[in-house]
Coordinates of C-alpha atoms and ligand atoms in Angstrom, one line a residue:
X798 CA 167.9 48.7 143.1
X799 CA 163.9 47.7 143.0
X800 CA 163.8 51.1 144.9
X801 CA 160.1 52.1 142.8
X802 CA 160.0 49.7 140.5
X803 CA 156.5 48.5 139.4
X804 CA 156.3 45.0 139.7
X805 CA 153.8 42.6 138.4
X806 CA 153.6 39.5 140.2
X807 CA 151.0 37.1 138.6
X808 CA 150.6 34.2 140.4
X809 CA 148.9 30.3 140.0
X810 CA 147.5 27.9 140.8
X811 CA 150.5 25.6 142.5
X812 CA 150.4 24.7 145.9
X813 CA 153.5 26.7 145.4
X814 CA 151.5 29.8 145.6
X815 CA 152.0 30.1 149.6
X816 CA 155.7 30.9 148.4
X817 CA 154.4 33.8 146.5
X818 CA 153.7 35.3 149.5
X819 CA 157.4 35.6 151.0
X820 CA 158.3 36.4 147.4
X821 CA 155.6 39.6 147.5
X822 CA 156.8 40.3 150.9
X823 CA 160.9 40.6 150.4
X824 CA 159.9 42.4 146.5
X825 CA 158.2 45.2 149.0
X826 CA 160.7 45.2 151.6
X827 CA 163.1 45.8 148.4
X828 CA 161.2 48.8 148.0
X829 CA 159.3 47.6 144.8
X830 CA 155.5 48.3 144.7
X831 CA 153.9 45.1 143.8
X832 CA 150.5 44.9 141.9
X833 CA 149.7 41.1 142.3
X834 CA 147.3 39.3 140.4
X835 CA 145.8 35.9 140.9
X836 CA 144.4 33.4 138.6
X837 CA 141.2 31.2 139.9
X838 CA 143.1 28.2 141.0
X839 CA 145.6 30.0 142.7
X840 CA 143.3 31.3 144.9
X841 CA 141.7 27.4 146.2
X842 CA 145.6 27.7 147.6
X843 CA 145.8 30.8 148.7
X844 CA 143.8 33.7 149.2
X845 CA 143.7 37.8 147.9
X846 CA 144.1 39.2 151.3
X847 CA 147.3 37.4 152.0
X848 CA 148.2 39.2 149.1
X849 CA 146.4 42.7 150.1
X850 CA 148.1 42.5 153.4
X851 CA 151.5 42.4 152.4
X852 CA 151.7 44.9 149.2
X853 CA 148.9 46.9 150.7
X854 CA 147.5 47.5 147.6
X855 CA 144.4 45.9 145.6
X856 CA 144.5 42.6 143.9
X857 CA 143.5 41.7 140.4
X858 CA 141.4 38.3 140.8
X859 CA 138.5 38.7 138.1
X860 CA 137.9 40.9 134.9
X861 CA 134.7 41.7 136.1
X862 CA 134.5 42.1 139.7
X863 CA 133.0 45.7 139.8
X864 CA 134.5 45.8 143.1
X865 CA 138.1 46.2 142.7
X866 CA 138.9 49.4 140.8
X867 CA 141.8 47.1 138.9
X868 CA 139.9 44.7 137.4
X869 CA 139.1 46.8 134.1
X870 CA 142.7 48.5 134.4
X871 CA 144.6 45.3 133.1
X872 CA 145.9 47.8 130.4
X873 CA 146.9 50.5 132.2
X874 CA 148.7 48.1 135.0
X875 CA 150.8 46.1 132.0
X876 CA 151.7 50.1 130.7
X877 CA 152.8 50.9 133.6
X878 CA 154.5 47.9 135.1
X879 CA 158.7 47.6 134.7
X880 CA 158.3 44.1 134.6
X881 CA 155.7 41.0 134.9
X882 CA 156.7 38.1 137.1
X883 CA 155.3 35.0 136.7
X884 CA 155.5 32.7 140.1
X885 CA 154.5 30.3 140.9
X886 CA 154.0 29.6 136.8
X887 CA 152.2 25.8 136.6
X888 CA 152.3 24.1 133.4
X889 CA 148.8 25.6 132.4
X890 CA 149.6 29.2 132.7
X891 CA 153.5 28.8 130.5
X892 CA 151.0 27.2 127.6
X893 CA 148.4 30.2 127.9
X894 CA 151.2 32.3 127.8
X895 CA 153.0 30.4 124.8
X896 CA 149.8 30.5 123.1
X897 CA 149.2 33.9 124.1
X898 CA 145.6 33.1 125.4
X899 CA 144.1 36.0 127.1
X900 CA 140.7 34.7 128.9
X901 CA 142.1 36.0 132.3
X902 CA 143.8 39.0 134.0
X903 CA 147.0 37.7 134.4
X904 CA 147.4 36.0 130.4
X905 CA 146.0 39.4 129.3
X906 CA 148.2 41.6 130.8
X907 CA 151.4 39.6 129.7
X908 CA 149.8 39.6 126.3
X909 CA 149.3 43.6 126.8
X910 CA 152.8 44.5 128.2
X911 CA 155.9 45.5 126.7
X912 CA 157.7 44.8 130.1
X913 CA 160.0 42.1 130.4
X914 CA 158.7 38.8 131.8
X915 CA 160.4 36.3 134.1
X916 CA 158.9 33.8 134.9
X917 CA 159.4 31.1 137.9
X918 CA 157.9 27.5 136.8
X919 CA 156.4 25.2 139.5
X920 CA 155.1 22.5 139.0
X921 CA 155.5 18.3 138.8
X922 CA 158.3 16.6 137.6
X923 CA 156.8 14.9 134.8
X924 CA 154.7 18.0 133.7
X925 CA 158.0 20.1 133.5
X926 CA 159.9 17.3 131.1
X927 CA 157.0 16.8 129.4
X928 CA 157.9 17.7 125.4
X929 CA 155.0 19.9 125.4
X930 CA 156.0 21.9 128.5
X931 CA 159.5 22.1 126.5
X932 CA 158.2 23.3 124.0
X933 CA 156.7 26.1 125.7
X934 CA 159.3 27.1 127.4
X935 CA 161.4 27.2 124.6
X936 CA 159.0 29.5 123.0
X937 CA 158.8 32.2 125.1
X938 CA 162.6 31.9 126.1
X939 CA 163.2 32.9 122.4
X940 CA 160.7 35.4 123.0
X941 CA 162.7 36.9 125.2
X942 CA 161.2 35.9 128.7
X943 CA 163.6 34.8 131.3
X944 CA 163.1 32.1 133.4
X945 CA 164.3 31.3 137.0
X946 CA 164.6 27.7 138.1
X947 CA 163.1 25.5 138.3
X948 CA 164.8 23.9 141.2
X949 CA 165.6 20.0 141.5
X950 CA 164.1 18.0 144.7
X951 CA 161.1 16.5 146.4
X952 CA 157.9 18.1 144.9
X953 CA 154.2 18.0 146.9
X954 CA 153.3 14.8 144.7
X955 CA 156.7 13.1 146.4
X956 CA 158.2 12.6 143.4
X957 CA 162.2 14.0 142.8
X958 CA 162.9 15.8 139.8
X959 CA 163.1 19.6 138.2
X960 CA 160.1 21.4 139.2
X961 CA 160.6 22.9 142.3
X962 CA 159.3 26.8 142.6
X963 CA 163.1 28.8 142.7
X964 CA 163.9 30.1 146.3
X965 CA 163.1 33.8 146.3
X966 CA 166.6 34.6 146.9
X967 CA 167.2 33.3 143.1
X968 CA 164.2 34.9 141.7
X969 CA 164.8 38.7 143.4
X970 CA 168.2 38.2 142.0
X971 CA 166.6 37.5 138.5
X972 CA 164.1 40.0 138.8
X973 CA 167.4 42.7 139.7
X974 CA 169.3 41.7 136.7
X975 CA 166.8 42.0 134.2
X976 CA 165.7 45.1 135.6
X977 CA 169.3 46.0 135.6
X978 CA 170.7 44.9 132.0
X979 CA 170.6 47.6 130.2
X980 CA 173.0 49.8 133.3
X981 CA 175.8 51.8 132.6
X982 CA 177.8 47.9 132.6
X983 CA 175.9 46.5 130.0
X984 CA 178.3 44.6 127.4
X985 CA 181.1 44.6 130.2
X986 CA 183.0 41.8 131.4
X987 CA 183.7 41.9 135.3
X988 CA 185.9 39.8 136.7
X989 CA 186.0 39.8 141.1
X990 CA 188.1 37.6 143.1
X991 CA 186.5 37.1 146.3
X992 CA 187.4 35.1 149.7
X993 CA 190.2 33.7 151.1
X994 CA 192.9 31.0 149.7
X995 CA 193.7 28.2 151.5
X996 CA 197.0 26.8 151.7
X997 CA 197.4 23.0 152.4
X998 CA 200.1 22.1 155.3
X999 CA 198.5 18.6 155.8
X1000 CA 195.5 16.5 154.4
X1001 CA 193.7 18.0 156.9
X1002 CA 195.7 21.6 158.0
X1003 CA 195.8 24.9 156.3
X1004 CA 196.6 28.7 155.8
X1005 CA 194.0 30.3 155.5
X1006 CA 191.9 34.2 156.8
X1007 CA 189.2 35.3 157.7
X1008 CA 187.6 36.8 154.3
X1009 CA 183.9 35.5 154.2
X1010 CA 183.6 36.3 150.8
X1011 CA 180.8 38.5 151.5
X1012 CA 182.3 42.0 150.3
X1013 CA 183.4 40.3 146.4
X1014 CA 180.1 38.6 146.5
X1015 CA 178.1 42.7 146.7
X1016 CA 180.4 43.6 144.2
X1017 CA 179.3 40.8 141.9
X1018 CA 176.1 41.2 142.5
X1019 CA 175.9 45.2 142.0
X1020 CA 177.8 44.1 138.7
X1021 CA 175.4 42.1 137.6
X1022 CA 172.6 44.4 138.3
X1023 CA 173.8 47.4 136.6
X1024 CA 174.1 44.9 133.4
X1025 CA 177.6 43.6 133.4
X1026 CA 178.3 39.5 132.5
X1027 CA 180.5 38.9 135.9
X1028 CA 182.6 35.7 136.6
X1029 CA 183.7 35.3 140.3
X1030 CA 186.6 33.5 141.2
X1031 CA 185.8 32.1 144.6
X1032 CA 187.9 31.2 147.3
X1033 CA 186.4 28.6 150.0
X1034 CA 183.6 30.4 151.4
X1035 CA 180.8 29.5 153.6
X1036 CA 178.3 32.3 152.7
X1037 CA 176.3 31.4 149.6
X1038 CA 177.2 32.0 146.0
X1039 CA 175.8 34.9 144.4
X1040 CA 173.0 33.7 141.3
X1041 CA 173.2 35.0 138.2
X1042 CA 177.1 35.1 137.8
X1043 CA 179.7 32.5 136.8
X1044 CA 180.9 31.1 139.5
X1045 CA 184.8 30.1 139.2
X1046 CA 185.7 27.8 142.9
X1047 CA 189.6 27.4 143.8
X1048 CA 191.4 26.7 146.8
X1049 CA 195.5 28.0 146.9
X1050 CA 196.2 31.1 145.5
X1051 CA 198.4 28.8 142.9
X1052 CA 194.8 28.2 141.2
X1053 CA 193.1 31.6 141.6
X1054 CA 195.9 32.6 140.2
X1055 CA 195.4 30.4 136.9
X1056 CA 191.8 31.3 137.1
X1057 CA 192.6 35.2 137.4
X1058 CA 194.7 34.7 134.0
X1059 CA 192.2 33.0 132.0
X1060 CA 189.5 35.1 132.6
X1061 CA 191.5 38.0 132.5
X1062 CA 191.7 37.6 129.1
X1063 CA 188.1 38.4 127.9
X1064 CA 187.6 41.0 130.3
X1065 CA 187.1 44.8 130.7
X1066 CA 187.1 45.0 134.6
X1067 CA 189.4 43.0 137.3
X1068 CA 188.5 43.6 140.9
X1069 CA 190.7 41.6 143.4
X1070 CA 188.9 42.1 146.6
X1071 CA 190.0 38.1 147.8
X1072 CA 192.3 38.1 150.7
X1073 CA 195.4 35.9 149.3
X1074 CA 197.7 34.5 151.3
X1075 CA 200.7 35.6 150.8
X1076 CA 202.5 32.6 151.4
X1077 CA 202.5 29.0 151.3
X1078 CA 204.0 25.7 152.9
X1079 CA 207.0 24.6 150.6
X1080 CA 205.7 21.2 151.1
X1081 CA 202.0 20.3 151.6
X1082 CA 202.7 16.9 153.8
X1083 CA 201.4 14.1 152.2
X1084 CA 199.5 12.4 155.7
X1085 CA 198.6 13.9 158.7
X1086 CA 201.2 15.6 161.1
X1087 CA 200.8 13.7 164.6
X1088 CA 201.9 16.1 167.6
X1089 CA 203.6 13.2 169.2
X1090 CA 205.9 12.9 166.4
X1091 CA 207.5 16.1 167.5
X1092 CA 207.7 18.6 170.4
X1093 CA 207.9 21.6 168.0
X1094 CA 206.4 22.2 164.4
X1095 CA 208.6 24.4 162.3
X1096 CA 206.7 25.2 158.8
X1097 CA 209.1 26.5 156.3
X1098 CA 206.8 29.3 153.8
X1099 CA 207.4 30.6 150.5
X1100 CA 205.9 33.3 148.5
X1101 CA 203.1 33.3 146.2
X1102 CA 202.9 35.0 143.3
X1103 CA 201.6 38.4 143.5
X1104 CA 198.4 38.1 141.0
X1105 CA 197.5 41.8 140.8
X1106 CA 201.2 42.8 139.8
X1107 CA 201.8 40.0 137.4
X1108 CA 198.4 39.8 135.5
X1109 CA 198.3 42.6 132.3
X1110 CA 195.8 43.6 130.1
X1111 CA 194.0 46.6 128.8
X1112 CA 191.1 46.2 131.5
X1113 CA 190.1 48.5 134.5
X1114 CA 192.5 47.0 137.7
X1115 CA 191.2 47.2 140.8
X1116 CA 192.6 46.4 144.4
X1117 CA 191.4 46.6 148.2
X1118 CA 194.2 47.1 150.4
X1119 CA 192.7 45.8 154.1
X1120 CA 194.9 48.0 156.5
X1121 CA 195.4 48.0 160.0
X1122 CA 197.8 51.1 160.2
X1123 CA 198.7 54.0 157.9
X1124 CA 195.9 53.2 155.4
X1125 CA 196.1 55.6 152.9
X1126 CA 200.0 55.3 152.7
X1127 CA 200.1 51.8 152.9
X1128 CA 197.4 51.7 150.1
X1129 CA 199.1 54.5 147.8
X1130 CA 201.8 52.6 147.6
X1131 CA 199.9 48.8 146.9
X1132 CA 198.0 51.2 144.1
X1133 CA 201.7 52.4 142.4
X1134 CA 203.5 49.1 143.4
X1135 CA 201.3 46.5 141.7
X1136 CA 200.4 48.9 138.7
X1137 CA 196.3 49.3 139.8
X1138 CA 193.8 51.9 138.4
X1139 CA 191.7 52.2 141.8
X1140 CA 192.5 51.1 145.0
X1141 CA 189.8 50.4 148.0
X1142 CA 191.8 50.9 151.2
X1143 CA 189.8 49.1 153.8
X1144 CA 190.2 50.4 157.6
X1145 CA 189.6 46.8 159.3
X1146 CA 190.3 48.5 163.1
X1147 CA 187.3 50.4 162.2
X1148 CA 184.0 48.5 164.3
X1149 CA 181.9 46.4 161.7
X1150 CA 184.4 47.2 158.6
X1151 CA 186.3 44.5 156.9
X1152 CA 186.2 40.9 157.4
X1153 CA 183.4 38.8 157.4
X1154 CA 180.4 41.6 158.4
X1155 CA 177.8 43.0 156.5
X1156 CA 179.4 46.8 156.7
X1157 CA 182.5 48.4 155.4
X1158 CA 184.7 51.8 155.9
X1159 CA 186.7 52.4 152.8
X1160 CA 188.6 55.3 150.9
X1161 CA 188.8 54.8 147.4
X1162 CA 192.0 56.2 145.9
X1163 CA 192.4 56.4 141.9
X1164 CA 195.9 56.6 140.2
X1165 CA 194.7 60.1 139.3
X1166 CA 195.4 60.9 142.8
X1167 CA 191.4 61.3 143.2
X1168 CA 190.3 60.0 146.6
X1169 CA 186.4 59.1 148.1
X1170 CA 186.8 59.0 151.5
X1171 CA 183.4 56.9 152.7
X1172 CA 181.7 56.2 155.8
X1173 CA 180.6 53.1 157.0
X1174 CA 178.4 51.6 154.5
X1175 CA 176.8 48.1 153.5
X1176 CA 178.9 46.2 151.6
X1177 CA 176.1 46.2 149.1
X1178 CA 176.4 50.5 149.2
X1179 CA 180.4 50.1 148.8
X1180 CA 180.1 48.2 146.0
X1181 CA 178.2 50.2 144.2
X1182 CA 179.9 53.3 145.0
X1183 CA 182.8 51.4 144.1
X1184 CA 181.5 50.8 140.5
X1185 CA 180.2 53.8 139.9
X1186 CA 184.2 54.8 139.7
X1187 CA 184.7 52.3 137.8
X1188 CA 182.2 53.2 135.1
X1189 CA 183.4 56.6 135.2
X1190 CA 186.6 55.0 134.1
X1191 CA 185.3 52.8 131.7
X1192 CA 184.0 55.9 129.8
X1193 CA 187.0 58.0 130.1
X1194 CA 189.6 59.0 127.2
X1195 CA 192.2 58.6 130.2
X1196 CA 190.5 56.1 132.0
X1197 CA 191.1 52.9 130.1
X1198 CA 194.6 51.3 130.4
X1199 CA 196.5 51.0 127.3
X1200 CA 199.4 47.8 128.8
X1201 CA 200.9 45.1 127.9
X1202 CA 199.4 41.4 127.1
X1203 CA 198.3 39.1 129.9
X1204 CA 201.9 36.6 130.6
Ligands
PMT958 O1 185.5 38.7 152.3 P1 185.0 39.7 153.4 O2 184.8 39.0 154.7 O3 183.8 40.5 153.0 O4 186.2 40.7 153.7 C1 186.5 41.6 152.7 C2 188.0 41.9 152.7 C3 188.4 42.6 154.0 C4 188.9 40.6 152.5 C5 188.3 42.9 151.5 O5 187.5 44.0 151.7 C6 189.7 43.3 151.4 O6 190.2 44.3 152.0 N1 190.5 42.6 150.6 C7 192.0 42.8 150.4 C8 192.7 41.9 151.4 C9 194.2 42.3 151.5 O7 194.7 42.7 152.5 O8 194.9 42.4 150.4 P2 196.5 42.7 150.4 O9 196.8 44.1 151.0 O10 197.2 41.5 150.9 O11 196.7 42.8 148.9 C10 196.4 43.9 148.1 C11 195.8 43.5 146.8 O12 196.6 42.6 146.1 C12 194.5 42.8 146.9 O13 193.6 43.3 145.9 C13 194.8 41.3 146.8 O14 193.7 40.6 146.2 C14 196.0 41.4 145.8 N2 196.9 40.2 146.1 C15 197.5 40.0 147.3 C16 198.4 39.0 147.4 C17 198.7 38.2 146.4 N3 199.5 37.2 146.5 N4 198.1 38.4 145.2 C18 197.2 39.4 145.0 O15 196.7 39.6 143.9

């Protein structure tokens, strides 16, 4: 996704600016190349050559420094840049760049780009909530800029508030959906169920599996890159939420199912990669079950609801179908039985595929009888293979479902 992209990181003077460096270091690893470019004070925290090292290419420190053959390019790297990020941003640098003051590199190449800016604020409490610092930031939101964080906590000074520097997981996935938003998603709603359900037997008992969460969470986040506003209805999980998306939390599949309904109502794409148990106690006892109450438990089941099959609308339906045996069959007929337009039939005897691991073998069938026989991949690489069939769809005469209203 950053595979190329040119990325401007500009970074202050915060004592944040050692972050900057992890942030410059994952950007390249993402395969971004990374002009950075440092004001004056960010460099009494931190110094060029951290920078150099890691991008392994020439930093911007000083319009005149005759010595580095960017210094008089400014122009040429905001023409050529995909986007300008802006972290750590202190309090000084969002006024510059409210104002649109231009007395150093890095305020004169946001006033001379057309690339969209995102900018990552650091700096003390009291500075960020100041009205002035508001202001500012309101000013260039509605000019489009997009920021990411602050974060809430302990700050240098000690004092607890909003002004932490985002962690770079939340500004690469800030950075990815801007760069993303105009995709072949754009102006589509995605809806992905993701995780397990967890059905109470006791206070303190469940059902439950062993879906991490992790394969709806790369489908989300692909989603969300390639433009698309994505809700996630979440299971219990113990991997981290994906950033950027609405995040929906339930427990039993009683409330994904409510949660499915709702959304479904807005939306152009369903995905139901969550692992729902297909059952549930009768009765959820109300204390907890003492084994010397009894030499044998006997817990008496009945059926959920099958979401998939009962939810309608005119939106693209997708399943996954995890499979121990007879894979494709089993999944044809989960694709014709609960009425889907795609289904991903996962092979989870296949080593590293399915639950809770970073890789996945699938075969994606359509109702067109079209199937996309994979090999193991990254979740990440099945999801987006995964959506690029579902675009196709989207954009298809045939593709779009013409059904009945949601119950
Ligand atoms: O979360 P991970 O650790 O990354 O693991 C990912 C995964 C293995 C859980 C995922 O890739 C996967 O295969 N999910 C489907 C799990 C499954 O076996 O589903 P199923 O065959 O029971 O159901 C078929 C489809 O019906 C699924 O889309 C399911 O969400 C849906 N369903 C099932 C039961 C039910 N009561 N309601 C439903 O909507």
């Amino acid at each position: 996704m950053l595979s190329n992209k040119r990325i401007v990181l500009g970074v202050s003077g915060s004592i944040a600016a050692y972050k900057g460096a992890d942030l410059a270091s994952k950007l390249v690893q993402s395969g971004a190349i990374v002009d950075v470019i440092m004001t004056k004070a960010a460099m009494e925290f931190v110094t060029p050559l951290t920078f150099r090292a890691i991008t392994h290419r020439p930093v911007v420190t000083d319009w005149y420094d005759s010595s580095s053959e960017l210094s008089i390019q400014h122009v040429q790297l905001a023409e050529e840049a995909d986007l300008l990020l802006v972290a750590p941003a202190t309090a000084d640098i969002i006024a510059k760049l409210a104002l649109g003051i231009a007395d150093d590199p890095l305020c004169g190449t946001a006033l001379a780009t057309r690339a969209p800016m995102v900018i990552a604020p650091a700096m003390d409490a009291n500075m960020y909530d100041n009205p002035a610092t508001a202001e500012n930031v309101a000013k260039l939101k509605s000019r489009g800029a997009v920021f990411a964080g602050p974060g809430f906590g302990r700050m240098a000074s000690g004092l607890i508030g909003h002004g932490r520097l985002a962690e770079t997981p939340e500004i690469i996935a800030t950075v990815r959906q801007v760069l993303g938003r105009h995709g072949d998603l754009a102006g589509k709603h995605v809806v992905v169920s993701s995780g397990p359900t967890e059905e109470p037997i006791d206070p303190v008992r469940v059902i439950t599996n062993r879906s991490s969460g992790k394969m709806g969470f790369a489908i989300a986040e692909a989603a969300r890159d390639r433009g698309a506003r994505v809700t996630v209805i979440a299971g219990p999980v113990s991997v981290p939420y994906p950033f950027g998306v609405d995040i929906i939390p339930v427990h039993t599949a009683l409330e994904m199912r409510d949660a499915v309904f709702t959304a479904a109502r807005a939306c152009d794409v369903l995905i139901m990669t969550a692992a729902v148990a297909d059952y549930r106690p009768v009765t959820a006892v109300g204390r907890k079950i003492k084994k010397e109450d009894m030499a044998s438990l006997t817990i008496e089941l009945t059926k959920n609801p099958d979401i998939i099959s009962e939810v309608k609308g005119s939106f693209i339906k997708v399943g996954f179908a995890a499979e121990t045996e007879e894979l494709l069959r089993n999944a044809q007929s989960k694709l014709r039985g609960k009425e889907m337009d795609l289904i991903v039939a996962n092979d989870v005897t296949a080593p590293n595929s399915g639950f809770n691991v970073d890789t996945n073998k699938v075969t994606i069938i359509e109702r067109s009888g079209e199937i996309l026989d994979l090999p193991l991949m990254t979740k990440d690489e099945v999801a987006n293979k995964l959506l690029d069939r579902v675009a196709a769809l989207l954009t298809s005469p045939s593709g779009r479902p013409a059904k009945a209203g949601t119950p």
